[in-house]
Every structure is written in C-alpha cells, then in structure tokens.
Short mmCIF file of C-alpha atoms in Angstrom, two decimals:
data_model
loop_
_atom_site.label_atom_id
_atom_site.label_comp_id
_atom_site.label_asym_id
_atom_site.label_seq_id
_atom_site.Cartn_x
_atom_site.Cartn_y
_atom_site.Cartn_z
CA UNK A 1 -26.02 15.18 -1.70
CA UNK A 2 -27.61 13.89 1.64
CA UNK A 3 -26.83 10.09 0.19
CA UNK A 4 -23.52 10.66 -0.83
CA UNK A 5 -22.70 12.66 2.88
CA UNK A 6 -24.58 9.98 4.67
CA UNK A 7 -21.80 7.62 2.57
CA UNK A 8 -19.01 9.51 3.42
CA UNK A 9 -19.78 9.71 6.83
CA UNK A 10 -20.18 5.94 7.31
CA UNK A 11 -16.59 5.40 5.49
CA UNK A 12 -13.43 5.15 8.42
CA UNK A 13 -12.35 8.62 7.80
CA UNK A 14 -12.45 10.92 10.25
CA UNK A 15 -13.40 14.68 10.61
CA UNK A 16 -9.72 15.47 10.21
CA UNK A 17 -9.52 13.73 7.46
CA UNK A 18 -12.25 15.43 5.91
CA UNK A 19 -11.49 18.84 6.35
CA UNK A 20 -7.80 18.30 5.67
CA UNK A 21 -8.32 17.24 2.05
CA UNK A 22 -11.22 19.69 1.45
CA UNK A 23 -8.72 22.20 3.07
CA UNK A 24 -5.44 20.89 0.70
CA UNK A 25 -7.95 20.93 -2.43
CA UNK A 26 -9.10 24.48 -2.08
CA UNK A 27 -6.37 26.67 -0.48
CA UNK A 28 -4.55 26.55 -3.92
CA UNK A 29 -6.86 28.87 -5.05
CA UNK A 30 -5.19 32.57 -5.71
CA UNK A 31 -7.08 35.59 -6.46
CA UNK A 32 -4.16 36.67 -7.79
CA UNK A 33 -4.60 34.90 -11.16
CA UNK A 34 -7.29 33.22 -10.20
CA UNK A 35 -5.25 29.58 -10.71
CA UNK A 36 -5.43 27.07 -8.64
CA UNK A 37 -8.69 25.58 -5.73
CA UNK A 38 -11.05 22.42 -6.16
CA UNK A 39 -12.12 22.62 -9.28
CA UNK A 40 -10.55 19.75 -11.46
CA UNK A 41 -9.58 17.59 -8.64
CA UNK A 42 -6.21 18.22 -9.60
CA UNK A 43 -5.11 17.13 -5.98
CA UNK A 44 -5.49 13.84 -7.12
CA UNK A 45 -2.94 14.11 -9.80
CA UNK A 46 0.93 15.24 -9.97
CA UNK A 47 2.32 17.31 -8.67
CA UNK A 48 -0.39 18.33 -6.09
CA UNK A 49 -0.65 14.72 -4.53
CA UNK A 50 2.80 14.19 -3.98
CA UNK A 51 3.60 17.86 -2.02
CA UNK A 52 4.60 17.55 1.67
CA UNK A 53 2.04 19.91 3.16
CA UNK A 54 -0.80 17.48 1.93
CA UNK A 55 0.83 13.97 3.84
CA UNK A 56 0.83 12.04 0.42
CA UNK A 57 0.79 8.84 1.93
CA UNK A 58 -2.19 9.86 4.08
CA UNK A 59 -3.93 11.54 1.22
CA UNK A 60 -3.90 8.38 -0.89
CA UNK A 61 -5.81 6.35 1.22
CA UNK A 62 -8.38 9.30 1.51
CA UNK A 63 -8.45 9.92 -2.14
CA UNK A 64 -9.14 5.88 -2.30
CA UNK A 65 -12.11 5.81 0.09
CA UNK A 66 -13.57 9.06 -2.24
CA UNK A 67 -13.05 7.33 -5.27
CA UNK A 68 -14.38 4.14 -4.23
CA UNK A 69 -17.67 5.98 -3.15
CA UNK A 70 -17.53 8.20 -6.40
CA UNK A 71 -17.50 4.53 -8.55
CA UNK A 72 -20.13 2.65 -6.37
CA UNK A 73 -22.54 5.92 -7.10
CA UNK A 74 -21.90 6.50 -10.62
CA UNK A 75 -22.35 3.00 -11.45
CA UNK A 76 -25.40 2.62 -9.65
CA UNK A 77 -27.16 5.95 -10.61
CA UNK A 78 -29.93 5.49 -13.57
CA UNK A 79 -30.93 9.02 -14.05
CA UNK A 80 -28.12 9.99 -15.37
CA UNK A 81 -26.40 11.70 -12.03
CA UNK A 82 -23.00 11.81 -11.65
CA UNK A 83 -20.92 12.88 -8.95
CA UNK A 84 -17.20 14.24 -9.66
CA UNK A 85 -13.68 14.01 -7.22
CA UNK A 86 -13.59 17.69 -7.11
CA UNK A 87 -17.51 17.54 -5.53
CA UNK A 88 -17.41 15.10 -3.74
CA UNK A 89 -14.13 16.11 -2.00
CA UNK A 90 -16.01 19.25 -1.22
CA UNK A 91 -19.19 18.03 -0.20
CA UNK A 92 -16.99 15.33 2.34
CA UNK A 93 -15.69 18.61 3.87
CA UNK A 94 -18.80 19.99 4.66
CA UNK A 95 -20.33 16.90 5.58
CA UNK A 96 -17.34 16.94 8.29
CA UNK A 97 -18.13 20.40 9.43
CA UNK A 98 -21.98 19.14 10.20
CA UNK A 99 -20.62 16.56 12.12
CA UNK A 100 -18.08 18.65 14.15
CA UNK A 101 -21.12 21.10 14.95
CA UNK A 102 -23.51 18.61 15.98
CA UNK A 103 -20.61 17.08 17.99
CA UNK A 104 -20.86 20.40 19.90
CA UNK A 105 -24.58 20.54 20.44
CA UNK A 106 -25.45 22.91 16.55
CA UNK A 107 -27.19 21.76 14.09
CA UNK A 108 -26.35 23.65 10.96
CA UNK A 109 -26.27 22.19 7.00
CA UNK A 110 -23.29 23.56 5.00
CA UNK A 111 -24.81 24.86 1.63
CA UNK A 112 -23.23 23.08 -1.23
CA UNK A 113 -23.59 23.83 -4.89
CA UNK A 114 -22.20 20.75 -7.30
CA UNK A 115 -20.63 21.76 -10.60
CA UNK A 116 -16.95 21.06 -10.13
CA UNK A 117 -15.72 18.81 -13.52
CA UNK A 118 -12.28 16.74 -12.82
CA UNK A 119 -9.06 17.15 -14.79
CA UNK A 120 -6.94 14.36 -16.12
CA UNK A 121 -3.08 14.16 -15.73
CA UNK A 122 -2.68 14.67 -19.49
CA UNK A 123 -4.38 17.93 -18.95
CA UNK A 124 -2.30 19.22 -15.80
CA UNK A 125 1.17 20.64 -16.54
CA UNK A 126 3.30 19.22 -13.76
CA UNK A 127 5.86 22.25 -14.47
CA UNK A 128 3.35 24.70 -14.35
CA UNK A 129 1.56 23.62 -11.56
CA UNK A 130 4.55 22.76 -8.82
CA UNK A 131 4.59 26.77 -8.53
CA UNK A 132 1.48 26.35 -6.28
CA UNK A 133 2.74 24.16 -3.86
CA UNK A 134 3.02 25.97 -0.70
CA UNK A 135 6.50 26.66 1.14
CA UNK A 136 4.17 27.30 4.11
CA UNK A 137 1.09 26.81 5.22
CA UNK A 138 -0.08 28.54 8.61
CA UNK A 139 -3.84 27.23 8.30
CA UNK A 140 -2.38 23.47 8.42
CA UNK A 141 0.65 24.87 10.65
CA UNK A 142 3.12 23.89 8.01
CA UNK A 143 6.16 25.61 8.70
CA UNK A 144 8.49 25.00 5.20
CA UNK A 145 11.47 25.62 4.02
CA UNK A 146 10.88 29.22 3.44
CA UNK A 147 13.32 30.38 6.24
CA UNK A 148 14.04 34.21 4.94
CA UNK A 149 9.90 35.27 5.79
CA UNK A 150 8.67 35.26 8.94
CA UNK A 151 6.19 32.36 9.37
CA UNK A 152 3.11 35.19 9.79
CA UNK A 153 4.32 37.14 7.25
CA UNK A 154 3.18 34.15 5.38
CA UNK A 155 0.27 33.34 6.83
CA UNK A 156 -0.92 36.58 5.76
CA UNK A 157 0.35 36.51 2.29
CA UNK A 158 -1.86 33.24 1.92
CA UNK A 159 -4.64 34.76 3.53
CA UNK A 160 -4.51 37.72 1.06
CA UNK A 161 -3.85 35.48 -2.25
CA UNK A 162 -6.94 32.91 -0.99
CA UNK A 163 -8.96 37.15 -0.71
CA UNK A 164 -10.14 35.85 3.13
CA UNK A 165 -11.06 38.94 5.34
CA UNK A 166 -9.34 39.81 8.81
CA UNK A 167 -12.30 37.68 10.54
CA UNK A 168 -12.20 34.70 8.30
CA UNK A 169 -8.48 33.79 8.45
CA UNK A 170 -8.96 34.01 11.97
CA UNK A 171 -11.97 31.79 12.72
CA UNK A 172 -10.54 29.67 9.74
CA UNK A 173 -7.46 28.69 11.98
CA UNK A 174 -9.25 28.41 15.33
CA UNK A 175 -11.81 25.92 13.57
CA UNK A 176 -8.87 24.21 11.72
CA UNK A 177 -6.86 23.71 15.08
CA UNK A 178 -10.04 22.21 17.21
CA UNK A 179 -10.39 19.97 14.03
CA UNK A 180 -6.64 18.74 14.78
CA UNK A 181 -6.04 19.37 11.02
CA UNK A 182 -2.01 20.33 11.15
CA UNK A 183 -0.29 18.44 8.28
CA UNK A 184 1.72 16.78 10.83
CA UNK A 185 -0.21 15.81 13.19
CA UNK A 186 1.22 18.14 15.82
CA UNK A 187 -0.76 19.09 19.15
CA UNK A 188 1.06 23.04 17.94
CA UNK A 189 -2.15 25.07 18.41
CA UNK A 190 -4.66 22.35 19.60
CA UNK A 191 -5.81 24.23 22.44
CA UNK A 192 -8.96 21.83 23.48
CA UNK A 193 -9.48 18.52 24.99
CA UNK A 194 -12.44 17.31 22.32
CA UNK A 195 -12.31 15.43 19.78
CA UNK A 196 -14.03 15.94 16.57
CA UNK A 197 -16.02 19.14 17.94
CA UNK A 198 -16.36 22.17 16.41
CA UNK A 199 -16.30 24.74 19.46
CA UNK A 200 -14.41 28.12 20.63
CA UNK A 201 -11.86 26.28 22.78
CA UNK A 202 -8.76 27.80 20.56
CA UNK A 203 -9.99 31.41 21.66
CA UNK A 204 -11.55 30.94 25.17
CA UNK A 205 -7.66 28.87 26.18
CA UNK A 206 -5.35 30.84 23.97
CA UNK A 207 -6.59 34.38 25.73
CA UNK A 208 -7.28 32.58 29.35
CA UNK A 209 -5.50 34.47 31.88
CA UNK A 210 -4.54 31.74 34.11
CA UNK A 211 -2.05 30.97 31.43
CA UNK A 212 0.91 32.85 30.82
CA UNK A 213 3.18 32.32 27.33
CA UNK A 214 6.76 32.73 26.71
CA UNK A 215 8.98 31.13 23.87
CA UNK A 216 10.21 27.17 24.77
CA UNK A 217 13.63 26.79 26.17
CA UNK A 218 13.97 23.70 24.24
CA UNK A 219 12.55 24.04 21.04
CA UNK A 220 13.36 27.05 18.30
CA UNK A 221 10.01 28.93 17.46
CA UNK A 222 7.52 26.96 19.61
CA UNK A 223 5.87 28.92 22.32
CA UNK A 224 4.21 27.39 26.11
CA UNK A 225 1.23 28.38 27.37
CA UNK A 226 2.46 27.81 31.47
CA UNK A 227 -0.03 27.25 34.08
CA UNK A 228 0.22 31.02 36.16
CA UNK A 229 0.40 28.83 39.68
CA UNK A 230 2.00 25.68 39.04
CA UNK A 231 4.18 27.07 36.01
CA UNK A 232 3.10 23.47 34.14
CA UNK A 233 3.49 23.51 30.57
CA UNK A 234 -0.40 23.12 29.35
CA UNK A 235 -0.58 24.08 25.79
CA UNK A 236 2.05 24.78 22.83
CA UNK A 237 1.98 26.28 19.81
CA UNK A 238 3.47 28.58 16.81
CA UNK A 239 3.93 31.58 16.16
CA UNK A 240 0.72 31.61 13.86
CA UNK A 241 -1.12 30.07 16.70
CA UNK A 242 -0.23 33.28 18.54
CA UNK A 243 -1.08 36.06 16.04
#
C-alpha cells in the first residue's frame, strides 16, 4: 500500500483528481439495495464512465494513469500480490486525503483495507446499471436535469441512500469544496484561497460575518457572499453550498 501511494502520488494527477474519482466510484453505493460503490471498478466500464457528473473525458485519462500503475505492479510483483482498479482507485483517494492534510500542517494515514475484485463489461448490464447515474449530485455540486426537486431536497436524498449521518454529509461537502472537486470545475462553494489543503476554510468563510449573502442578480440559483463594507462580490455558491 505505501509503494503503490508513494506511485500514485508521483503520477501528474492532482488531489482533485484523486478524490474526484474515489468520490465518482463510491457514491453509487445505496443502502437502499445495497447496489452500486467501488467494488468491481465498474466506473471503468459502461455506462458509469460515460455519465456527465463523472467528466468522462477527464476520467479517462485518470483511469489511464491507474491502470498504467496497476500493470507496471502486477507485472513486476513475484509473490503473488496483486492490486485491483477498484483498490487502487480507493487507496489513490486516500493517498490524496494524506496529502491534503499534510498540506495543512496534519499528519494522519487513512486506514485502507484491500479486497475489492474488478468486474468486466460482459458482466455489467448497461440497462440495469444507467439507473444509478445521478440526476444530481450536491457533493460534486452537480446540478442535473432533475428540475421538479429542489437541488437540497436531493442532496439529502443522496445523503440518506449513501446511510451518511447529519455530521458526515456535512464535513463531506466542506472537505469536497476545499478539495475543488465540483464536476465542473466551478469556484460554486470554493470558499478558500489554498490549493490542495485540507482545512476548515468552507465553514470559518461561509458563516464569517463580514460577509453578507443574497441570491445573484445575474445568474438563476447562484448565491454572493458580498463584502458587508465594500459590497464586493467575494465568494459564490449554490444552494447546497448554503444548507
């Protein structure tokens, strides 16, 4: 694990990229029917590469880079250790989080168990999987097509399906934002001038009293965060940024 992080790490991907895919791979879990999450790598295969919400052109390259690193260790390995696309996609995630904290001055190691096997596209019902793909995803601050529900209405609903408590959705999507990890790119919700540092910027900005929020003038469903003096725009976000 500490070779194939210390890999990972050295590749061009950055912590967004990291978390993103970890991010994309998991949150199809549902505790529902307990369908869906890491396990069998399926975000490597149709449908699940292809979806909007994971940036397929983005995710290709990523997937690339972990495959490439997968192939170089399994080749190379003579006792018999193997590493699987669903792990190491995982372990890439945590690896990112490691970095993030130590970015920020904590030094922490992100327990990983291995175990995940990976599917193969003759094993993966495109039909049957396509009803996972998100129509929103408030984590990633993908805002779909799903116009008739309220974009926190959702967030909740995916919350409750991925079984997260109150306090982990929450500290979920303030870690996600500081990460810049919205599907888009967007700076909806970035709330922090770092880079690649996992800190409490998205809580100590979003409830800082020298800014005062109201919805945009210009654009439907995006909020400002105004300076209280100078009435400068400083920070924007969503409606899920808000809650």
């Amino acid at each position: 694990v500490k070779y194939l992080k210390e890999k990972i790490m050295s590749s061009d991907l950055s912590v967004s990229d990291m978390v993103s895919t970890a991010w994309a791979s998991a949150s199809t879990f549902r505790g529902s029917d307990k369908r869906g999450g890491a396990n069998g790598a399926r975000i490597c295969l149709e449908p699940q590469i292809n979806w909007e919400v994971n940036h397929p052109k983005k995710l290709t390259k990523i997937l690339d880079i972990y495959k490439g690193i997968a192939q170089e260790f399994n080749e190379d390995r003579t006792d018999g250790k193997q590493v699987s696309m669903a792990d190491l996609i995982v372990m890439a995630g945590a690896a990112a989080i490691e970095k993030s904290a130590s970015n920020a001055g904590i030094d922490l190691i992100v327990p990983f168990k291995p175990g995940r096997a990976d599917a193969r596209q003759e094993e993966t019902d495109i039909n049957s999987f396509s009803v996972l793909e998100p129509t929103s995803d408030g984590f990633r601050n993908y805002m779909g097509n799903n116009s008739h529900r309220s974009q926190v209405e959702l967030l909740i609903d995916r919350a409750h399906l991925l079984t997260l408590t109150a306090p982990e959705m929450t500290v979920l999507i303030g870690g996600m934002r500081v990460l810049r990890t919205n599907f888009d790119g967007s700076e909806y919700g970035i709330f922090t001038e770092t880079q690649e540092e996992l800190n409490n910027d998205f809580f100590v900005n979003l409830l800082d009293n020298d800014f005062v929020w109201s919805e945009s003038e210009t654009s439907n469903g995006i909020y400002e965060g105004k300076d209280r003096k100078t009435e400068e725009v400083k920070w924007k976000a969503t409606s899920v940024d808000l809650i």
